Coordinates of N, CA and C in Angstrom, one line a residue:
Chain A
D28 N 0.8 18.6 -9.6 CA 2.0 17.8 -9.8 C 1.8 16.4 -9.1
T29 N 2.0 15.4 -9.9 CA 1.9 14.0 -9.3 C 3.2 13.7 -8.6
A30 N 3.1 13.3 -7.3 CA 4.3 13.1 -6.5 C 5.0 11.8 -7.0
V31 N 4.3 10.7 -7.1 CA 4.8 9.5 -7.6 C 4.0 9.1 -8.9
S32 N 4.7 9.1 -10.0 CA 4.0 8.8 -11.3 C 4.6 7.6 -11.9
Q33 N 3.8 6.8 -12.5 CA 4.2 5.5 -13.1 C 3.5 5.4 -14.4
T34 N 4.2 4.8 -15.4 CA 3.6 4.6 -16.7 C 4.1 3.3 -17.3
P35 N 3.2 2.6 -18.0 CA 1.8 3.0 -18.4 C 0.9 2.7 -17.3
K36 N -0.3 3.2 -17.3 CA -1.3 2.9 -16.3 C -2.0 1.5 -16.7
Y37 N -2.2 1.3 -17.9 CA -2.8 0.0 -18.4 C -1.9 -0.6 -19.4
L38 N -1.7 -1.9 -19.3 CA -0.8 -2.6 -20.2 C -1.4 -4.0 -20.4
V39 N -1.7 -4.3 -21.7 CA -2.1 -5.7 -22.1 C -1.1 -6.2 -23.0
T40 N -0.6 -7.4 -22.7 CA 0.5 -8.0 -23.5 C 0.4 -9.5 -23.5
Q41 N 1.1 -10.1 -24.5 CA 1.0 -11.5 -24.6 C 2.0 -12.2 -23.8
M42 N 1.7 -13.5 -23.5 CA 2.7 -14.3 -22.8 C 4.0 -14.4 -23.5
G43 N 5.1 -14.4 -22.8 CA 6.4 -14.5 -23.4 C 7.0 -13.1 -23.7
N44 N 6.2 -12.1 -23.7 CA 6.8 -10.8 -24.0 C 7.6 -10.2 -22.9
D45 N 8.4 -9.2 -23.2 CA 9.2 -8.5 -22.2 C 8.6 -7.1 -22.1
K46 N 8.3 -6.6 -20.9 CA 7.8 -5.2 -20.7 C 8.4 -4.5 -19.6
S47 N 8.3 -3.2 -19.6 CA 8.8 -2.3 -18.5 C 7.7 -1.4 -18.0
I48 N 7.8 -1.1 -16.7 CA 7.0 -0.1 -16.1 C 7.9 0.9 -15.5
K49 N 7.7 2.2 -15.9 CA 8.6 3.3 -15.4 C 7.9 4.0 -14.2
C50 N 8.8 4.4 -13.3 CA 8.4 5.2 -12.1 C 9.3 6.3 -11.8
E51 N 8.7 7.4 -11.5 CA 9.4 8.6 -11.1 C 8.8 9.3 -9.9
Q52 N 9.6 9.7 -8.9 CA 9.0 10.5 -7.8 C 9.7 11.9 -7.8
N53 N 8.9 12.9 -7.5 CA 9.5 14.3 -7.4 C 9.4 14.8 -6.0
L54 N 9.5 13.9 -5.0 CA 9.4 14.3 -3.6 C 10.7 14.4 -3.0
G55 N 11.8 14.1 -3.7 CA 13.1 14.2 -3.1 C 13.4 13.0 -2.1
H56 N 12.6 12.0 -2.2 CA 12.8 10.8 -1.3 C 14.0 10.0 -1.7
D57 N 14.5 9.3 -0.6 CA 15.7 8.5 -0.8 C 15.3 7.0 -1.1
T58 N 14.1 6.6 -0.7 CA 13.7 5.2 -0.8 C 12.6 5.0 -1.7
M59 N 12.7 4.0 -2.6 CA 11.6 3.7 -3.5 C 11.3 2.2 -3.5
Y60 N 10.0 1.9 -3.8 CA 9.5 0.5 -3.7 C 8.7 0.1 -4.9
W61 N 8.6 -1.2 -5.1 CA 7.6 -1.8 -6.0 C 6.8 -2.8 -5.1
Y62 N 5.5 -2.6 -5.2 CA 4.5 -3.5 -4.6 C 3.7 -4.1 -5.7
K63 N 3.2 -5.4 -5.4 CA 2.3 -6.1 -6.3 C 1.0 -6.3 -5.6
Q64 N -0.1 -6.0 -6.3 CA -1.4 -6.2 -5.7 C -2.1 -7.3 -6.6
D65 N -2.5 -8.4 -6.0 CA -3.0 -9.5 -6.8 C -4.5 -9.3 -7.0
S66 N -5.2 -10.3 -7.6 CA -6.6 -10.2 -7.9 C -7.5 -10.1 -6.7
K67 N -6.9 -10.6 -5.5 CA -7.7 -10.5 -4.3 C -7.4 -9.3 -3.5
K68 N -6.7 -8.3 -4.1 CA -6.3 -7.0 -3.5 C -5.2 -7.1 -2.5
F69 N -4.6 -8.3 -2.4 CA -3.5 -8.5 -1.4 C -2.3 -7.7 -1.9
L70 N -1.7 -6.9 -1.0 CA -0.5 -6.1 -1.4 C 0.7 -6.7 -0.8
K71 N 1.8 -6.9 -1.6 CA 3.0 -7.4 -1.1 C 4.2 -6.7 -1.7
I72 N 5.2 -6.4 -0.9 CA 6.4 -5.7 -1.4 C 7.2 -6.7 -2.3
M73 N 7.7 -6.1 -3.3 CA 8.6 -6.9 -4.2 C 10.1 -6.4 -4.0
F74 N 10.3 -5.1 -4.1 CA 11.6 -4.6 -4.0 C 11.6 -3.3 -3.3
S75 N 12.8 -3.0 -2.7 CA 13.0 -1.7 -2.1 C 14.4 -1.2 -2.4
Y76 N 14.5 0.1 -2.8 CA 15.8 0.7 -3.1 C 16.0 1.9 -2.2
N77 N 17.2 2.0 -1.6 CA 17.5 3.2 -0.8 C 18.8 3.8 -1.5
N78 N 18.6 5.1 -2.0 CA 19.7 5.7 -2.7 C 20.3 4.9 -3.8
K79 N 19.5 4.3 -4.5 CA 19.8 3.5 -5.7 C 20.4 2.1 -5.4
E80 N 20.4 1.8 -4.1 CA 20.9 0.5 -3.7 C 19.7 -0.4 -3.3
L81 N 19.8 -1.7 -3.8 CA 18.8 -2.6 -3.5 C 18.8 -3.0 -2.0
I82 N 17.7 -2.8 -1.3 CA 17.6 -3.1 0.1 C 16.8 -4.4 0.4
I83 N 15.7 -4.5 -0.3 CA 14.8 -5.6 -0.1 C 14.5 -6.3 -1.5
N84 N 14.7 -7.6 -1.5 CA 14.3 -8.3 -2.7 C 13.5 -9.5 -2.2
E85 N 12.2 -9.4 -2.2 CA 11.4 -10.5 -1.7 C 11.4 -11.7 -2.7
T86 N 10.8 -12.7 -2.3 CA 10.8 -13.9 -3.2 C 10.0 -13.6 -4.5
V87 N 10.8 -13.1 -5.4 CA 10.2 -12.7 -6.7 C 11.0 -13.4 -7.8
P88 N 10.3 -13.9 -8.8 CA 11.1 -14.6 -9.8 C 12.1 -13.7 -10.5
N89 N 13.3 -14.2 -10.9 CA 14.3 -13.4 -11.4 C 14.0 -12.8 -12.8
R90 N 12.8 -13.2 -13.3 CA 12.3 -12.5 -14.5 C 12.0 -11.0 -14.2
F91 N 11.8 -10.7 -13.0 CA 11.6 -9.3 -12.6 C 12.9 -8.7 -12.2
S92 N 13.2 -7.6 -12.8 CA 14.4 -6.9 -12.5 C 14.2 -5.4 -12.4
P93 N 14.4 -4.9 -11.2 CA 14.3 -3.4 -11.0 C 15.6 -2.7 -11.4
K94 N 15.4 -1.5 -11.9 CA 16.6 -0.7 -12.3 C 16.4 0.7 -11.7
S95 N 17.4 1.2 -11.1 CA 17.3 2.6 -10.5 C 18.4 3.4 -11.1
P96 N 18.2 4.2 -12.1 CA 19.3 5.0 -12.7 C 19.7 6.1 -11.8
D97 N 18.7 6.6 -11.0 CA 19.0 7.7 -10.0 C 17.9 7.5 -8.9
K98 N 18.1 8.3 -7.8 CA 17.2 8.0 -6.7 C 15.8 8.5 -6.9
A99 N 15.5 9.2 -8.0 CA 14.2 9.6 -8.3 C 13.4 8.7 -9.2
H100 N 14.1 7.6 -9.7 CA 13.5 6.7 -10.7 C 13.8 5.3 -10.2
L101 N 12.7 4.4 -10.3 CA 12.9 3.0 -10.1 C 11.9 2.3 -11.1
N102 N 12.5 1.8 -12.1 CA 11.8 1.1 -13.2 C 11.7 -0.4 -12.9
L103 N 10.7 -1.0 -13.4 CA 10.5 -2.5 -13.3 C 10.5 -3.1 -14.6
H104 N 11.4 -4.0 -14.9 CA 11.4 -4.7 -16.1 C 11.0 -6.2 -15.9
I105 N 10.2 -6.7 -16.8 CA 9.7 -8.1 -16.6 C 9.9 -8.8 -17.9
N106 N 10.7 -9.9 -17.8 CA 11.0 -10.8 -18.9 C 10.0 -11.9 -19.0
S107 N 9.8 -12.4 -20.2 CA 9.1 -13.7 -20.4 C 7.8 -13.7 -19.6
L108 N 6.9 -12.8 -19.8 CA 5.7 -12.6 -19.0 C 4.9 -13.9 -19.0
E109 N 4.3 -14.2 -17.8 CA 3.4 -15.3 -17.7 C 2.0 -14.8 -17.2
L110 N 1.0 -15.7 -17.4 CA -0.3 -15.3 -17.1 C -0.4 -14.9 -15.6
G111 N 0.3 -15.6 -14.8 CA 0.3 -15.3 -13.3 C 0.9 -13.9 -12.9
D112 N 1.5 -13.3 -13.9 CA 2.0 -11.9 -13.6 C 1.0 -10.9 -13.7
S113 N -0.2 -11.2 -14.2 CA -1.3 -10.2 -14.3 C -1.6 -9.7 -12.8
A114 N -1.5 -8.4 -12.7 CA -1.7 -7.8 -11.4 C -1.7 -6.3 -11.5
V115 N -1.8 -5.6 -10.4 CA -1.6 -4.2 -10.4 C -0.2 -4.0 -9.7
Y116 N 0.6 -3.2 -10.3 CA 2.0 -3.0 -9.8 C 2.0 -1.5 -9.3
F117 N 2.4 -1.3 -8.0 CA 2.5 0.0 -7.5 C 3.9 0.4 -7.2
C118 N 4.3 1.5 -7.7 CA 5.5 2.2 -7.3 C 5.2 3.1 -6.1
A119 N 6.2 3.2 -5.2 CA 6.0 4.0 -4.0 C 7.4 4.6 -3.6
S120 N 7.3 5.6 -2.7 CA 8.5 6.2 -2.2 C 8.3 6.7 -0.8
S121 N 9.4 6.8 0.0 CA 9.4 7.4 1.3 C 10.7 8.2 1.5
Q122 N 10.7 9.1 2.5 CA 11.9 9.9 2.8 C 13.1 9.0 3.1
N123 N 12.8 8.1 4.0 CA 13.8 7.1 4.5 C 13.1 5.8 4.5
P124 N 13.7 4.7 4.8 CA 13.0 3.5 5.0 C 11.8 3.6 5.9
S125 N 10.7 3.0 5.5 CA 9.5 3.2 6.3 C 9.6 2.8 7.7
G126 N 10.4 1.8 8.0 CA 10.6 1.3 9.3 C 11.4 2.2 10.2
S127 N 12.0 3.3 9.6 CA 12.8 4.2 10.3 C 11.9 5.4 10.7
S128 N 11.4 5.4 11.9 CA 10.5 6.4 12.5 C 9.2 6.5 11.8
G129 N 8.8 5.4 11.2 CA 7.4 5.4 10.6 C 7.2 6.3 9.5
N130 N 8.2 6.5 8.6 CA 8.0 7.4 7.5 C 6.8 6.9 6.6
T131 N 6.0 7.9 6.1 CA 4.9 7.6 5.3 C 5.4 7.1 3.9
I132 N 4.8 6.1 3.4 CA 5.1 5.7 2.0 C 4.0 6.3 1.1
Y133 N 4.5 6.9 0.0 CA 3.6 7.5 -0.9 C 3.5 6.6 -2.2
F134 N 2.3 6.4 -2.6 CA 2.1 5.4 -3.7 C 1.7 6.1 -5.0
G135 N 2.1 5.5 -6.1 CA 1.7 5.9 -7.4 C 0.3 5.4 -7.7
E136 N -0.2 5.7 -8.9 CA -1.6 5.4 -9.2 C -1.8 3.9 -9.6
G137 N -0.7 3.2 -9.8 CA -0.7 1.8 -10.2 C -0.6 1.6 -11.7
S138 N -0.1 0.4 -12.0 CA -0.1 0.0 -13.4 C -0.8 -1.4 -13.5
W139 N -1.9 -1.4 -14.3 CA -2.7 -2.6 -14.4 C -2.1 -3.4 -15.6
L140 N -1.4 -4.5 -15.2 CA -0.8 -5.4 -16.2 C -1.7 -6.6 -16.4
T141 N -2.1 -6.9 -17.7 CA -2.9 -8.0 -18.0 C -2.1 -8.8 -19.1
V142 N -1.8 -10.1 -18.7 CA -1.1 -11.0 -19.6 C -2.1 -11.9 -20.3
V143 N -2.1 -12.0 -21.6 CA -3.1 -12.9 -22.3 C -2.4 -13.9 -23.1
Chain B
A28 N 9.0 -11.2 13.2 CA 8.1 -11.1 12.1 C 6.9 -10.3 12.5
Q29 N 6.2 -9.7 11.6 CA 5.1 -8.9 11.9 C 4.0 -9.3 10.9
S30 N 2.7 -9.1 11.3 CA 1.6 -9.4 10.5 C 0.4 -8.6 10.8
V31 N -0.5 -8.5 9.9 CA -1.7 -7.7 10.1 C -2.9 -8.5 9.7
T32 N -4.0 -8.5 10.5 CA -5.2 -9.1 10.1 C -6.4 -8.1 10.1
Q33 N -7.0 -8.1 9.0 CA -8.3 -7.3 8.9 C -9.4 -8.3 8.9
L34 N -10.2 -8.2 10.0 CA -11.1 -9.3 10.3 C -12.3 -9.3 9.3
D35 N -12.6 -8.2 8.7 CA -13.8 -8.2 7.8 C -13.3 -7.9 6.4
S36 N -13.7 -8.8 5.4 CA -13.3 -8.5 4.0 C -14.2 -7.5 3.4
Q37 N -15.5 -7.4 3.9 CA -16.5 -6.5 3.4 C -17.3 -5.9 4.5
V38 N -17.6 -4.6 4.4 CA -18.5 -4.0 5.4 C -19.5 -3.2 4.7
P39 N -20.7 -3.6 4.7 CA -21.8 -2.8 4.1 C -22.4 -1.9 5.2
V40 N -22.7 -0.7 4.8 CA -23.3 0.2 5.8 C -24.1 1.2 5.0
F41 N -25.1 1.7 5.7 CA -25.9 2.8 5.0 C -25.3 4.2 5.2
E42 N -25.6 5.0 4.3 CA -25.1 6.4 4.4 C -25.5 7.0 5.7
E43 N -24.6 7.8 6.2 CA -24.8 8.6 7.5 C -24.7 7.7 8.7
A44 N -24.5 6.4 8.6 CA -24.3 5.5 9.7 C -22.9 5.5 10.1
P45 N -22.6 5.2 11.4 CA -21.2 5.0 11.8 C -20.6 3.7 11.3
V46 N -19.3 3.7 11.3 CA -18.6 2.5 10.8 C -17.3 2.3 11.6
E47 N -17.0 1.0 11.8 CA -15.7 0.6 12.3 C -15.1 -0.5 11.5
L48 N -13.9 -0.3 11.1 CA -13.1 -1.3 10.3 C -12.0 -1.8 11.2
R49 N -12.0 -3.1 11.4 CA -11.1 -3.7 12.4 C -9.8 -4.1 11.9
C50 N -8.8 -3.9 12.7 CA -7.4 -4.3 12.3 C -6.7 -4.8 13.6
N51 N -6.1 -5.9 13.5 CA -5.2 -6.4 14.6 C -3.9 -6.7 14.0
Y52 N -2.8 -6.5 14.8 CA -1.5 -6.7 14.3 C -0.8 -7.7 15.3
S53 N 0.3 -8.2 14.8 CA 1.2 -9.0 15.6 C 2.7 -8.6 15.3
S54 N 3.3 -8.3 16.5 CA 4.7 -7.9 16.4 C 5.4 -8.0 17.7
S55 N 6.7 -8.4 17.7 CA 7.4 -8.5 19.0 C 8.0 -7.3 19.5
V56 N 7.9 -6.2 18.7 CA 8.5 -4.9 19.1 C 7.5 -3.8 18.9
S57 N 7.9 -2.6 19.3 CA 7.0 -1.5 19.1 C 6.7 -1.2 17.6
V58 N 5.5 -0.8 17.3 CA 5.1 -0.7 15.9 C 4.7 0.7 15.6
Y59 N 4.7 0.9 14.3 CA 4.1 2.1 13.6 C 2.9 1.5 12.8
L60 N 1.8 2.2 12.9 CA 0.6 1.6 12.2 C 0.0 2.7 11.3
F61 N -0.5 2.2 10.2 CA -1.1 3.0 9.1 C -2.4 2.5 8.7
W62 N -3.2 3.5 8.2 CA -4.4 3.1 7.4 C -4.3 3.8 6.1
Y63 N -4.5 3.1 5.0 CA -4.5 3.6 3.7 C -5.9 3.3 3.1
V64 N -6.3 4.2 2.1 CA -7.6 4.0 1.4 C -7.2 3.9 -0.1
Q65 N -7.9 3.0 -0.8 CA -7.8 2.9 -2.2 C -9.1 3.0 -2.9
Y66 N -9.3 4.1 -3.6 CA -10.6 4.3 -4.4 C -10.5 3.4 -5.6
P67 N -11.6 3.1 -6.3 CA -11.6 2.2 -7.4 C -10.6 2.7 -8.5
N68 N -9.8 1.8 -9.0 CA -8.8 2.1 -10.0 C -7.8 3.2 -9.7
Q69 N -7.5 3.4 -8.4 CA -6.6 4.4 -8.0 C -5.5 3.8 -7.1
G70 N -4.5 4.6 -6.8 CA -3.5 4.1 -5.9 C -3.9 4.3 -4.5
L71 N -3.0 4.0 -3.5 CA -3.3 4.1 -2.1 C -2.9 5.5 -1.6
Q72 N -3.8 6.0 -0.7 CA -3.7 7.3 -0.1 C -3.7 7.1 1.4
L73 N -2.8 7.8 2.1 CA -2.7 7.7 3.5 C -3.9 8.4 4.2
L74 N -4.6 7.7 5.1 CA -5.6 8.2 5.8 C -5.1 8.8 7.2
L75 N -4.3 8.0 7.8 CA -3.7 8.4 9.1 C -2.7 7.4 9.5
K76 N -1.9 7.8 10.5 CA -0.9 6.9 11.0 C -0.6 7.1 12.5
Y77 N -0.2 6.1 13.2 CA 0.2 6.1 14.6 C 1.7 5.9 14.7
L78 N 2.4 6.8 15.3 CA 3.8 6.6 15.6 C 4.1 6.5 17.1
S79 N 3.5 7.4 17.9 CA 3.7 7.3 19.3 C 2.8 8.4 19.9
G80 N 2.7 8.4 21.2 CA 2.0 9.5 21.9 C 0.5 9.1 22.0
S81 N -0.4 10.1 21.8 CA -1.8 9.9 22.0 C -2.3 8.7 21.2
T82 N -3.1 7.8 21.8 CA -3.5 6.6 21.1 C -4.7 6.9 20.2
L83 N -5.3 8.0 20.2 CA -6.4 8.4 19.3 C -5.8 9.2 18.2
V84 N -5.9 8.8 17.0 CA -5.2 9.5 15.9 C -6.3 9.9 14.9
K85 N -6.3 11.2 14.6 CA -7.3 11.7 13.6 C -6.7 11.8 12.2
G86 N -7.4 11.5 11.2 CA -6.9 11.5 9.9 C -7.8 12.4 9.0
I87 N -7.6 12.2 7.7 CA -8.4 13.0 6.7 C -9.8 12.4 6.5
N88 N -10.6 13.2 5.9 CA -12.0 12.8 5.6 C -12.8 12.3 6.8
G89 N -12.5 12.8 8.0 CA -13.3 12.5 9.2 C -13.0 11.2 9.8
F90 N -12.0 10.5 9.4 CA -11.7 9.2 10.0 C -10.7 9.4 11.2
E91 N -10.8 8.4 12.1 CA -9.9 8.4 13.2 C -9.7 6.9 13.6
A92 N -8.6 6.7 14.3 CA -8.3 5.3 14.7 C -7.7 5.3 16.1
E93 N -7.9 4.2 16.8 CA -7.4 4.2 18.2 C -6.4 3.0 18.3
F94 N -5.2 3.3 18.8 CA -4.2 2.3 19.0 C -4.5 1.7 20.4
N95 N -4.6 0.4 20.4 CA -4.8 -0.3 21.7 C -3.7 -1.4 21.8
K96 N -2.7 -1.1 22.6 CA -1.5 -2.0 22.7 C -1.9 -3.3 23.3
S97 N -2.7 -3.3 24.4 CA -3.1 -4.5 25.1 C -3.9 -5.5 24.2
Q98 N -4.7 -4.9 23.3 CA -5.4 -5.7 22.4 C -4.8 -5.9 21.0
T99 N -3.6 -5.3 20.9 CA -2.9 -5.2 19.6 C -3.8 -4.9 18.4
S100 N -4.6 -3.8 18.6 CA -5.6 -3.4 17.6 C -5.4 -2.0 17.2
F101 N -5.9 -1.7 16.0 CA -5.8 -0.3 15.5 C -7.0 -0.1 14.6
H102 N -8.2 -0.1 15.2 CA -9.5 0.0 14.5 C -9.7 1.4 13.9
L103 N -10.3 1.4 12.7 CA -10.6 2.7 12.1 C -12.1 3.0 12.2
R104 N -12.4 4.3 12.5 CA -13.8 4.6 12.7 C -14.2 5.9 12.0
K105 N -15.5 6.0 11.7 CA -16.0 7.3 11.2 C -17.4 7.4 11.7
P106 N -17.8 8.5 12.3 CA -19.1 8.6 12.9 C -20.3 8.6 11.9
S107 N -20.0 9.1 10.7 CA -21.1 9.2 9.7 C -20.5 9.1 8.3
V108 N -20.8 8.0 7.6 CA -20.1 7.8 6.3 C -20.9 8.4 5.2
H109 N -20.2 8.7 4.1 CA -20.8 9.2 2.9 C -20.6 8.1 1.8
I110 N -21.5 8.3 0.7 CA -21.3 7.4 -0.4 C -19.9 7.4 -1.0
S111 N -19.3 8.6 -0.9 CA -17.9 8.7 -1.5 C -16.9 8.0 -0.7
D112 N -17.2 7.5 0.5 CA -16.3 6.7 1.3 C -16.2 5.3 0.8
T113 N -17.0 4.9 -0.1 CA -16.9 3.5 -0.7 C -15.5 3.3 -1.3
A114 N -14.8 2.4 -0.8 CA -13.4 2.1 -1.2 C -12.9 0.9 -0.5
E115 N -11.6 0.6 -0.8 CA -10.9 -0.5 -0.1 C -10.0 0.2 0.9
Y116 N -10.0 -0.4 2.1 CA -9.2 0.2 3.2 C -8.2 -0.8 3.7
F117 N -6.9 -0.4 3.8 CA -5.8 -1.3 4.2 C -5.2 -0.8 5.4
C118 N -5.0 -1.7 6.4 CA -4.2 -1.4 7.6 C -2.8 -2.0 7.3
A119 N -1.8 -1.3 7.9 CA -0.4 -1.7 7.6 C 0.4 -1.5 8.9
V120 N 1.5 -2.2 9.0 CA 2.4 -2.1 10.2 C 3.8 -2.2 9.7
T121 N 4.6 -1.4 10.5 CA 6.1 -1.6 10.3 C 6.7 -1.3 11.7
N122 N 8.0 -1.5 11.8 CA 8.7 -1.2 13.0 C 10.2 -0.9 12.7
N123 N 10.9 -0.4 13.7 CA 12.3 0.0 13.5 C 13.2 -1.1 13.0
N124 N 12.8 -2.3 13.3 CA 13.7 -3.4 12.9 C 13.3 -4.0 11.5
A125 N 12.2 -3.4 10.9 CA 11.6 -4.0 9.7 C 12.3 -3.3 8.5
G126 N 13.1 -2.3 8.7 CA 13.8 -1.7 7.5 C 12.7 -1.1 6.6
N127 N 12.7 -1.5 5.4 CA 11.7 -0.9 4.5 C 10.4 -1.7 4.4
M128 N 10.2 -2.7 5.3 CA 9.1 -3.6 5.1 C 7.8 -3.0 5.8
L129 N 6.9 -2.6 4.9 CA 5.5 -2.2 5.4 C 4.6 -3.4 5.1
T130 N 4.1 -4.0 6.1 CA 3.2 -5.2 5.9 C 1.8 -4.8 5.9
F131 N 1.0 -5.2 4.9 CA -0.4 -4.9 4.8 C -1.3 -6.0 5.2
G132 N -2.5 -5.6 5.7 CA -3.5 -6.5 5.9 C -4.2 -6.8 4.5
G133 N -5.2 -7.7 4.6 CA -5.8 -8.2 3.3 C -6.8 -7.2 2.8
G134 N -7.1 -6.1 3.5 CA -8.0 -5.1 3.0 C -9.5 -5.3 3.5
T135 N -10.2 -4.2 3.6 CA -11.6 -4.3 3.9 C -12.4 -3.4 2.9
R136 N -13.3 -4.0 2.2 CA -14.1 -3.2 1.3 C -15.3 -2.6 2.0
L137 N -15.3 -1.2 2.1 CA -16.4 -0.5 2.7 C -17.4 -0.2 1.6
M138 N -18.6 -0.6 1.7 CA -19.6 -0.3 0.7 C -20.7 0.5 1.4
V139 N -20.8 1.7 1.0 CA -21.8 2.6 1.6 C -23.0 2.7 0.7
K140 N -24.2 2.4 1.2 CA -25.4 2.3 0.5 C -26.3 3.5 0.8
P141 N -27.0 4.0 -0.2 CA -27.9 5.1 0.0 C -29.1 4.8 0.8

């Protein structure tokens, strides 16, 4: 059983399109995240939700909109895709916020987005 | 504010040799420290973490790391590497004031050669 699963794993799309990446965790965690890994492997947090409420929203264009229908799901919707959006997007979860007692963050396998 | 610096972007090493991947952090408060491994085309997997207590932390796959508060370091070591250890390794830091923020270093690519 995959603890944090995200789909699709690979996505190639044209500039200007709108796309979504879905994420589900079966760990019973309260906190979910989206991280972006750029071409230089640098990882940066985009969003964090705790019990379906937005906790962190880093400097991310408002073309990116997370949606959490329940605490087991955190989907990422991207409007008007640009070339610079090409990256690997990781969904993740933890029992509570990671900064609370150092809870481990569990990552999904990643979604490789290529905008052409 | 907190930050992490991984001093080496690439570390080539021969199989069965020892290796150390360096990590230094910056934080004004007590920290929690993590090492994650990313195999090619895969997600991140936790190797080990330091929360408190003993400064020597043992993880999976024979890795260990030592927390050194005076040097603000958390270097990762393995006494004898295998080809299968070839991967990207990330050091990360958080603290009780950081909420959900886990800050990653830039990663170190470990390349094990036969």
